[in-house]
Structures are given as C-alpha cells and as structure tokens.
Short mmCIF file of C-alpha atoms in Angstrom, two decimals:
data_model
loop_
_atom_site.label_atom_id
_atom_site.label_comp_id
_atom_site.label_asym_id
_atom_site.label_seq_id
_atom_site.Cartn_x
_atom_site.Cartn_y
_atom_site.Cartn_z
CA MET A 1286 8.21 -16.32 -4.87
CA LYS A 1287 5.37 -18.16 -6.53
CA LYS A 1288 7.57 -21.24 -6.95
CA ALA A 1289 8.48 -21.13 -3.25
CA ILE A 1290 4.84 -21.01 -2.25
CA LEU A 1291 4.03 -23.95 -4.51
CA PHE A 1292 6.94 -25.93 -3.06
CA LEU A 1293 5.76 -25.26 0.51
CA ALA A 1294 2.23 -26.26 -0.45
CA PHE A 1295 3.62 -29.56 -1.70
CA LEU A 1296 5.89 -30.08 1.32
CA LEU A 1297 3.41 -29.39 4.12
CA PRO A 1298 1.26 -32.54 3.58
CA VAL A 1299 4.44 -34.62 3.49
CA ILE A 1300 5.65 -33.12 6.78
CA GLY A 1301 2.20 -33.63 8.27
CA SER A 1302 2.15 -37.30 7.30
CA ILE A 1303 5.60 -37.84 8.83
CA ALA A 1304 4.52 -36.16 12.07
CA GLN A 1305 1.54 -38.52 12.29
CA THR A 1306 3.67 -41.66 12.59
CA VAL A 1307 5.85 -43.07 15.35
CA ASN A 1308 8.67 -45.59 15.24
CA ILE A 1309 8.29 -48.88 17.12
CA THR A 1310 11.57 -50.72 17.70
CA PHE A 1311 11.60 -54.38 18.77
CA ASN A 1312 14.73 -55.90 20.32
CA VAL A 1313 14.53 -59.66 21.01
CA ASN A 1314 17.23 -61.71 22.74
CA MET A 1315 17.65 -64.97 20.79
CA ASN A 1316 20.86 -66.11 22.50
CA PHE A 1317 19.12 -69.07 24.10
CA GLN A 1318 17.39 -70.23 20.94
CA THR A 1319 18.67 -72.10 17.91
CA VAL A 1320 17.75 -69.48 15.33
CA ASP A 1321 15.92 -70.91 12.34
CA PRO A 1322 17.63 -70.33 8.95
CA GLY A 1323 14.36 -68.77 7.78
CA GLY A 1324 14.87 -65.85 10.13
CA VAL A 1325 13.22 -64.14 13.11
CA PHE A 1326 9.99 -62.22 12.60
CA VAL A 1327 7.32 -60.17 14.34
CA ALA A 1328 3.80 -60.84 13.06
CA GLY A 1329 0.14 -61.14 13.94
CA GLY A 1330 -2.63 -59.00 15.29
CA SER A 1331 -4.21 -56.33 13.12
CA GLY A 1332 -1.00 -54.42 12.50
CA PHE A 1333 1.98 -56.73 11.96
CA GLY A 1334 0.95 -58.88 9.02
CA SER A 1335 1.92 -62.47 8.41
CA PRO A 1336 5.06 -64.48 9.20
CA GLY A 1337 7.71 -63.40 6.72
CA ASP A 1338 6.54 -59.78 6.44
CA ASN A 1339 8.63 -58.13 9.18
CA GLN A 1340 12.07 -59.69 9.68
CA LEU A 1341 14.28 -58.81 12.64
CA THR A 1342 18.03 -58.82 11.98
CA ASP A 1343 21.22 -59.05 14.03
CA PRO A 1344 23.94 -57.25 12.03
CA ASP A 1345 26.45 -57.13 14.92
CA GLY A 1346 26.01 -60.80 15.87
CA ASP A 1347 25.28 -60.19 19.56
CA GLY A 1348 22.17 -62.38 19.55
CA ILE A 1349 19.78 -59.41 19.84
CA TYR A 1350 17.51 -59.25 16.79
CA SER A 1351 15.91 -55.89 15.98
CA ILE A 1352 13.51 -54.12 13.66
CA THR A 1353 12.03 -50.61 13.54
CA LEU A 1354 8.59 -50.09 12.01
CA ALA A 1355 6.68 -46.85 11.39
CA LYS A 1356 3.09 -46.94 12.63
CA PRO A 1357 0.35 -44.32 13.00
CA VAL A 1358 0.08 -42.24 16.16
CA GLY A 1359 -2.25 -44.06 18.57
CA PHE A 1360 -1.51 -47.43 16.96
CA SER A 1361 -2.34 -50.64 18.85
CA SER A 1362 -2.19 -54.32 17.93
CA HIS A 1363 -1.50 -57.80 19.18
CA TYR A 1364 1.76 -59.34 17.99
CA ILE A 1365 4.07 -62.31 18.48
CA PHE A 1366 7.65 -63.28 17.65
CA LEU A 1367 8.47 -66.24 15.42
CA ASN A 1368 11.63 -68.30 15.12
CA GLY A 1369 11.27 -69.15 11.44
CA ASN A 1370 9.09 -68.19 8.49
CA CYS A 1371 6.09 -70.44 9.23
CA GLY A 1372 2.85 -69.38 7.60
CA ASP A 1373 0.81 -71.44 10.07
CA TYR A 1374 2.43 -69.82 13.15
CA SER A 1375 3.73 -73.21 14.31
CA CYS A 1376 7.11 -71.60 15.10
CA LYS A 1377 5.71 -68.78 17.22
CA GLU A 1378 7.02 -68.32 20.75
CA ASN A 1379 5.04 -70.00 23.54
CA ILE A 1380 4.25 -67.50 26.31
CA ALA A 1381 0.97 -69.08 27.46
CA GLY A 1382 0.32 -68.37 31.12
CA GLN A 1383 2.89 -65.58 31.33
CA PRO A 1384 1.78 -62.05 32.25
CA CYS A 1385 2.26 -60.50 28.79
CA SER A 1386 0.18 -63.10 26.91
CA ASP A 1387 -3.48 -62.54 26.06
CA PRO A 1388 -5.40 -65.86 26.18
CA ALA A 1389 -8.26 -64.20 24.32
CA SER A 1390 -5.97 -63.59 21.33
CA TYR A 1391 -3.94 -66.76 20.77
CA ASN A 1392 -1.70 -65.97 23.78
CA ASP A 1393 -0.11 -63.13 21.81
CA ARG A 1394 1.54 -60.00 23.16
CA PHE A 1395 -0.10 -56.54 22.88
CA ILE A 1396 1.27 -53.06 22.24
CA ALA A 1397 -0.37 -49.62 22.29
CA VAL A 1398 1.57 -46.44 21.50
CA GLY A 1399 0.87 -42.74 21.82
CA SER A 1400 2.61 -39.97 19.93
CA SER A 1401 6.21 -40.87 20.85
CA ASP A 1402 8.65 -43.43 19.49
CA THR A 1403 8.54 -46.70 21.47
CA THR A 1404 11.10 -49.44 22.09
CA VAL A 1405 10.19 -52.97 23.22
CA SER A 1406 13.11 -55.07 24.49
CA THR A 1407 12.43 -58.62 25.62
CA CYS A 1408 13.44 -62.28 25.32
CA PHE A 1409 12.00 -64.83 22.92
CA GLY A 1410 9.51 -66.98 24.82
CA LEU A 1411 9.63 -64.89 28.01
CA CYS A 1412 7.72 -61.87 29.29
CA THR A 1413 10.79 -59.92 30.36
CA ASP A 1414 11.10 -56.14 30.48
CA GLY A 1415 14.47 -55.97 28.76
CA THR A 1416 16.85 -58.40 27.09
CA ASP A 1417 18.06 -59.93 30.37
CA CYS A 1418 16.64 -63.44 30.08
CA SER A 1419 16.56 -64.24 33.78
CA VAL A 1420 13.57 -66.37 34.75
CA VAL A 1421 10.72 -64.39 36.27
CA ASP A 1422 9.53 -65.16 39.81
CA SER A 1423 7.40 -68.27 39.73
CA VAL A 1424 5.27 -70.53 41.89
CA GLU A 1425 4.72 -74.26 41.59
CA VAL A 1426 1.18 -75.49 41.00
CA THR A 1427 0.74 -79.22 41.67
CA PHE A 1428 -2.37 -81.10 40.54
CA ARG A 1429 -3.15 -84.46 42.17
CA LEU A 1430 -6.11 -86.07 40.38
CA ASP A 1431 -7.85 -89.18 41.71
CA MET A 1432 -8.77 -91.40 38.74
CA THR A 1433 -10.00 -94.33 40.87
CA GLY A 1434 -12.97 -95.99 39.17
CA VAL A 1435 -12.25 -94.26 35.85
CA THR A 1436 -11.09 -96.26 32.83
CA VAL A 1437 -7.98 -94.30 31.94
CA ASP A 1438 -7.54 -93.67 28.23
CA PRO A 1439 -4.32 -95.10 26.71
CA GLY A 1440 -3.57 -91.58 25.45
CA GLY A 1441 -3.03 -90.33 28.99
CA VAL A 1442 -4.51 -87.88 31.49
CA TYR A 1443 -3.96 -84.14 31.04
CA VAL A 1444 -4.64 -80.70 32.50
CA ALA A 1445 -5.45 -78.20 29.75
CA GLY A 1446 -7.36 -75.09 28.74
CA GLY A 1447 -7.85 -71.60 30.01
CA GLY A 1448 -5.13 -70.03 27.91
CA ALA A 1449 -2.44 -70.98 30.43
CA PHE A 1450 -2.51 -74.78 30.32
CA GLY A 1451 -2.44 -75.31 26.58
CA SER A 1452 -4.16 -78.12 24.73
CA PRO A 1453 -4.78 -81.77 25.64
CA GLY A 1454 -1.45 -83.47 25.13
CA ASP A 1455 0.65 -80.58 26.46
CA ASN A 1456 0.63 -81.25 30.22
CA GLU A 1457 0.38 -84.93 31.13
CA LEU A 1458 -0.33 -86.16 34.65
CA THR A 1459 1.38 -89.42 35.55
CA ASP A 1460 0.91 -92.17 38.13
CA PRO A 1461 4.34 -93.82 38.56
CA ASP A 1462 3.39 -95.69 41.75
CA GLY A 1463 0.08 -97.00 40.36
CA ASP A 1464 -2.08 -95.76 43.24
CA GLY A 1465 -4.64 -94.13 40.94
CA ILE A 1466 -3.52 -90.58 41.81
CA TYR A 1467 -2.22 -88.81 38.70
CA THR A 1468 0.12 -85.89 39.35
CA ILE A 1469 1.87 -83.01 37.61
CA THR A 1470 3.80 -79.97 38.87
CA LEU A 1471 4.02 -76.83 36.73
CA ALA A 1472 5.92 -73.60 37.36
CA LYS A 1473 3.84 -70.49 36.66
CA PRO A 1474 4.64 -66.75 36.90
CA VAL A 1475 3.65 -64.77 40.00
CA PRO A 1476 0.83 -63.83 40.35
CA PHE A 1477 -1.07 -66.49 38.42
CA ALA A 1478 -4.73 -67.31 37.76
CA SER A 1479 -6.40 -69.33 35.01
CA TYR A 1480 -9.26 -71.56 33.97
CA TYR A 1481 -8.43 -75.24 33.47
CA THR A 1482 -9.94 -78.67 32.99
CA PHE A 1483 -8.84 -82.30 33.02
CA THR A 1484 -9.05 -84.60 30.00
CA ASN A 1485 -9.07 -88.39 29.91
CA GLY A 1486 -7.22 -88.78 26.64
CA ASN A 1487 -5.29 -86.67 24.15
CA CYS A 1488 -8.24 -85.11 22.33
CA GLY A 1489 -7.41 -81.88 20.54
CA ASP A 1490 -11.09 -80.90 20.37
CA PHE A 1491 -11.59 -81.33 24.16
CA SER A 1492 -14.23 -84.00 23.51
CA CYS A 1493 -12.70 -86.15 26.27
CA LYS A 1494 -12.72 -83.46 28.94
CA GLU A 1495 -14.42 -84.13 32.26
CA ASP A 1496 -18.09 -83.20 32.60
CA ILE A 1497 -18.68 -81.15 35.75
CA ALA A 1498 -21.61 -79.09 34.46
CA GLY A 1499 -23.85 -78.00 37.32
CA GLN A 1500 -21.27 -78.70 40.01
CA SER A 1501 -19.91 -76.02 42.33
CA CYS A 1502 -16.49 -75.65 40.67
CA ALA A 1503 -17.80 -75.39 37.09
CA ASP A 1504 -18.11 -71.98 35.42
CA PRO A 1505 -20.98 -72.14 32.90
CA ASP A 1506 -19.70 -68.93 31.30
CA ASN A 1507 -16.37 -70.59 30.44
CA TYR A 1508 -17.17 -74.03 29.01
CA ASN A 1509 -17.91 -75.38 32.54
CA ASP A 1510 -14.19 -75.31 33.30
CA ARG A 1511 -12.62 -75.07 36.74
CA PHE A 1512 -10.90 -71.84 37.85
CA LEU A 1513 -7.64 -71.48 39.72
CA ARG A 1514 -7.89 -68.27 41.70
CA LEU A 1515 -4.96 -65.89 42.15
CA VAL A 1516 -1.93 -67.92 43.22
CA GLU A 1517 1.06 -66.23 44.85
CA ASN A 1518 2.58 -69.21 46.68
CA ASP A 1519 3.24 -72.85 45.85
CA THR A 1520 -0.13 -74.60 45.68
CA VAL A 1521 -1.33 -78.22 45.68
CA ILE A 1522 -4.79 -79.08 44.32
CA CYS A 1523 -6.24 -82.49 45.14
CA THR A 1524 -9.48 -83.43 43.42
CA TYR A 1525 -11.33 -86.12 41.47
CA PHE A 1526 -11.89 -86.48 37.75
CA ALA A 1527 -15.39 -85.17 36.88
CA ASN A 1528 -16.03 -84.32 40.53
CA CYS A 1529 -15.51 -81.01 42.34
CA ASP A 1530 -14.84 -82.58 45.72
CA ALA A 1531 -11.36 -82.38 47.23
CA PHE A 1532 -9.72 -85.39 48.84
CA SER A 1533 -7.49 -85.47 51.91
CA PRO A 1534 -4.85 -85.84 53.02
CA CYS A 1535 -3.94 -83.82 49.96
CA ALA A 1536 -0.17 -83.57 49.59
CA LEU A 1537 2.26 -86.24 50.69
CA THR A 1538 4.20 -83.38 52.24
CA SER A 1539 2.75 -79.94 52.78
CA VAL A 1540 4.53 -77.22 50.83
CA ASP A 1541 4.59 -75.20 54.06
CA ASP A 1542 6.72 -77.92 55.67
CA LEU A 1543 9.51 -77.65 53.10
CA ILE A 1544 12.76 -75.91 54.03
CA LEU A 1545 14.27 -73.71 51.32
CA ASP A 1546 18.01 -74.40 51.19
CA PRO A 1547 19.77 -72.19 48.56
CA GLY A 1548 23.07 -74.00 49.19
CA LEU A 1549 21.71 -77.49 48.51
CA PHE A 1550 23.35 -77.77 45.07
CA ARG A 1551 25.22 -75.91 42.33
CA LEU A 1552 25.24 -76.31 38.55
CA HIS A 1553 28.32 -76.21 36.34
CA PRO A 1554 28.98 -75.21 33.68
CA ASN A 1555 26.18 -72.66 33.55
CA PRO A 1556 25.46 -71.62 30.81
CA ALA A 1557 25.93 -75.04 29.22
CA ARG A 1558 25.34 -76.73 25.88
CA ALA A 1559 24.16 -80.28 26.59
CA GLU A 1560 25.68 -81.72 29.79
CA VAL A 1561 25.52 -80.13 33.23
CA TRP A 1562 27.03 -81.36 36.48
CA LEU A 1563 24.91 -81.00 39.58
CA ASP A 1564 27.04 -80.95 42.75
CA PHE A 1565 25.45 -81.39 46.18
CA SER A 1566 26.76 -79.70 49.31
CA SER A 1567 26.69 -83.06 51.15
CA ALA A 1568 25.91 -86.73 50.60
CA GLY A 1569 22.20 -87.43 50.58
CA ARG A 1570 20.55 -89.58 53.23
CA VAL A 1571 17.56 -90.11 50.96
CA ALA A 1572 17.12 -90.35 47.20
CA ARG A 1573 16.97 -86.86 45.71
CA GLN A 1574 14.53 -85.78 43.02
CA VAL A 1575 15.75 -83.49 40.22
CA GLU A 1576 13.19 -81.77 37.98
CA VAL A 1577 13.77 -79.35 35.09
CA PHE A 1578 11.07 -76.91 33.92
CA ASP A 1579 10.98 -74.98 30.63
CA PRO A 1580 9.99 -71.27 30.38
CA SER A 1581 6.29 -72.14 30.06
CA GLY A 1582 6.43 -74.06 33.36
CA ARG A 1583 6.22 -77.53 31.87
CA MET A 1584 8.38 -80.20 33.52
CA VAL A 1585 10.64 -81.51 30.74
CA TRP A 1586 13.15 -83.61 32.70
CA ARG A 1587 13.04 -85.74 35.83
CA GLN A 1588 15.88 -87.69 37.37
CA GLN A 1589 16.38 -89.50 40.67
CA VAL A 1590 19.76 -89.38 42.42
CA ALA A 1591 20.78 -92.35 44.53
CA VAL A 1592 21.25 -92.17 48.29
CA GLY A 1593 24.77 -91.02 49.24
CA ALA A 1594 25.63 -89.44 45.89
CA THR A 1595 27.42 -86.08 45.98
CA GLN A 1596 27.00 -85.24 42.28
CA THR A 1597 25.12 -86.30 39.18
CA LEU A 1598 25.34 -85.54 35.48
CA LEU A 1599 22.31 -84.09 33.70
CA GLN A 1600 22.45 -85.08 30.02
CA LEU A 1601 20.13 -82.52 28.47
CA ALA A 1602 21.04 -82.72 24.79
CA SER A 1603 17.40 -83.44 23.94
CA LEU A 1604 16.29 -80.03 25.26
CA PRO A 1605 16.40 -76.95 23.00
CA ALA A 1606 18.47 -73.91 23.90
CA SER A 1607 16.52 -71.79 26.38
CA VAL A 1608 16.32 -70.73 30.02
CA TYR A 1609 15.23 -73.47 32.44
CA VAL A 1610 14.51 -73.87 36.14
CA VAL A 1611 16.15 -76.77 37.99
CA LYS A 1612 14.46 -77.92 41.20
CA VAL A 1613 16.00 -80.38 43.65
CA ARG A 1614 14.03 -82.02 46.46
CA ASP A 1615 15.97 -83.65 49.31
CA GLY A 1616 13.49 -84.93 51.87
CA GLN A 1617 12.15 -81.80 53.55
CA ARG A 1618 14.71 -79.54 51.84
CA MET A 1619 14.27 -77.91 48.46
CA SER A 1620 16.29 -75.59 46.23
CA VAL A 1621 15.68 -73.96 42.85
CA GLN A 1622 18.22 -72.50 40.42
CA LYS A 1623 18.26 -71.08 36.90
CA LEU A 1624 20.01 -72.96 34.07
CA MET A 1625 20.79 -71.58 30.62
CA LEU A 1626 21.25 -73.99 27.71
CA THR A 1627 22.95 -72.38 24.71
CA PRO A 1628 22.68 -73.39 21.03
CA ARG A 1629 24.70 -76.45 20.08
#
C-alpha cells in the first residue's frame, strides 16, 4: 500500500504537466513550391525558435508538410514558414499585405491557443484557411505618379513601406510611353489598407523617399508616410512625387467603365509547368494586354497580344511554382483567372 501511494505521488505531477500542454499541428501545402533540399520549417516569434529547429515533413508524398508541437496552455506567438534552412530568414514566405500577416512583426503570422489541441492548415505564401490554395479575393490598386520636373534616379521609382508594399526595389513604377507618369498595378487582398510612400531610387534605408512632412497626406506618427484607406474595389491613385495634390484626369479609363467578361479567355494546361496557352473567345480588334501577378500582388509578367490574334503562348519558365492571377484587358473588357504553376 505504501508503495502504491509513493507511485501515485510520483505520477500526479507528471499527469499534471501533461494536462497543462496542448498540441499544435501545422499542415502546409507546398505543392506549388519547389521544396528546398534543406527542408520546410516553422520558426520565429517567441515560441518557435530559429530556422532549422522545427521541421515539417511529408511522409506520404502528397505535398502537405506537417508537424505537431506541444506548447503550454494559453500559448501565443508569432511564426512563419520557411522553404529551406536559412538562418537569416531569407527563405521565409512572403505574405506582406495579406490579412494574416502582422506588419509590426516582420509580416509574420500569429497564433494563440486555449486549452484544446489546435490545427492550422494553410498554403505556403498565402493566408488561406485550409490547404486549398485558391487565390483569395483581391482588388487592383493602381498608382500613377507624376514625376515631371523631378530628376529620376537611374535606380528607378518605387512604391514601398507600410508593411504591405515591401522595401524600395520591390515594386517599381514604370513610364513606357515617356510622358513622365510612372505607373504600377498591384493586386491586394480584400479588404486592404496600408501606409505607403514613393522613393526616387532603390535605397534600402528609405533615404531617397519623398519628403511630404507637414502636408495634408503625411502622417507624422508613421514616418510622414501616406495612408491608403480601406479599399474594397479596384482603385486608381493619381498624385505627384513629394506633393499631396491629385492630378486629373486621373485614369486613362475609369475602372467603373470596364466590363467584366469571364468568357474573354481560357488558360490551358492549368495547372502547368512552364508554358501556358491563352485562348481568346474571338479575334481582338485592339491589342490586348496580358498581366500576371504573384501571390503578393506584384506584377511579374506583362505581354501584349497583337490585333486579330486568337491565342498566345505565355512562356513562364522564369517564374517559380506558385499560384498566380492572370489579367487580360481588351479595350473596355477585362477578365481575371487563376493559374497554377507546378514545380519543374
């Protein structure tokens, strides 16, 4: 009897410690990524250590990488997924501007658990609730920046900052027609809001950003940056470098004037590896514009299709495996479709 009591006295603290932990399971769809030989990891925050500490595995080869970790009841921490064992986090997923990223903590994800086991299922590089890697609803934000009278830096003109627009060098505005108006269109998740600024040059320290201190659109509590208020529809912003005024007419064509035509084109094969045929429902009377956006909303491919063409080949071997959005503009008509590029 005495031995039994001693055994129970030893066992109770062990049982109590087990009851004070919960299991957190992460499932990450990597089917649209070229998985680094170093492995897939969860890391960061105050509770998930460094790259290399917590490796996700895929024993059944279905492309879903998983790990289960025991954490204390009431645990909370930021975290991020990494494609590779990179101590400097250079291989972390880029979810900037998406709803699950925290711009105040390196655009990482966040988890808080109670007293029950928790499962997080998502896609690498996307804020999905589950391992279905369909692209979330998005809006297009177009910036048209008048650089007239400004000596443009050879490094380019960029929109950056605010946690959703990255660093100088990430999102370049261009002026293909040489009229002094630099333009970029980015796809962002709905709803979307963020600070931002323009830079004249590719300066990682933001030393070449515009100076709008004291002007109406500058927020002195956020580095005198501009602020894009809640956006739920396609939006065009027309302004001047270092000046809060807006110019008009703003857009060459108002977004409200566009006609959404879901049958304008189809993609095949889809999913694809490197080459995708784009078939139009009819011959074009004007040159068509094809644009491809990555999951962060950055335009990564642009191609013009000649008048009268009924199909064109998109040679996308330079793009990594991921989920993309393809947008086609045909005069006043527009259509958007999802494209999946698989590992090659």
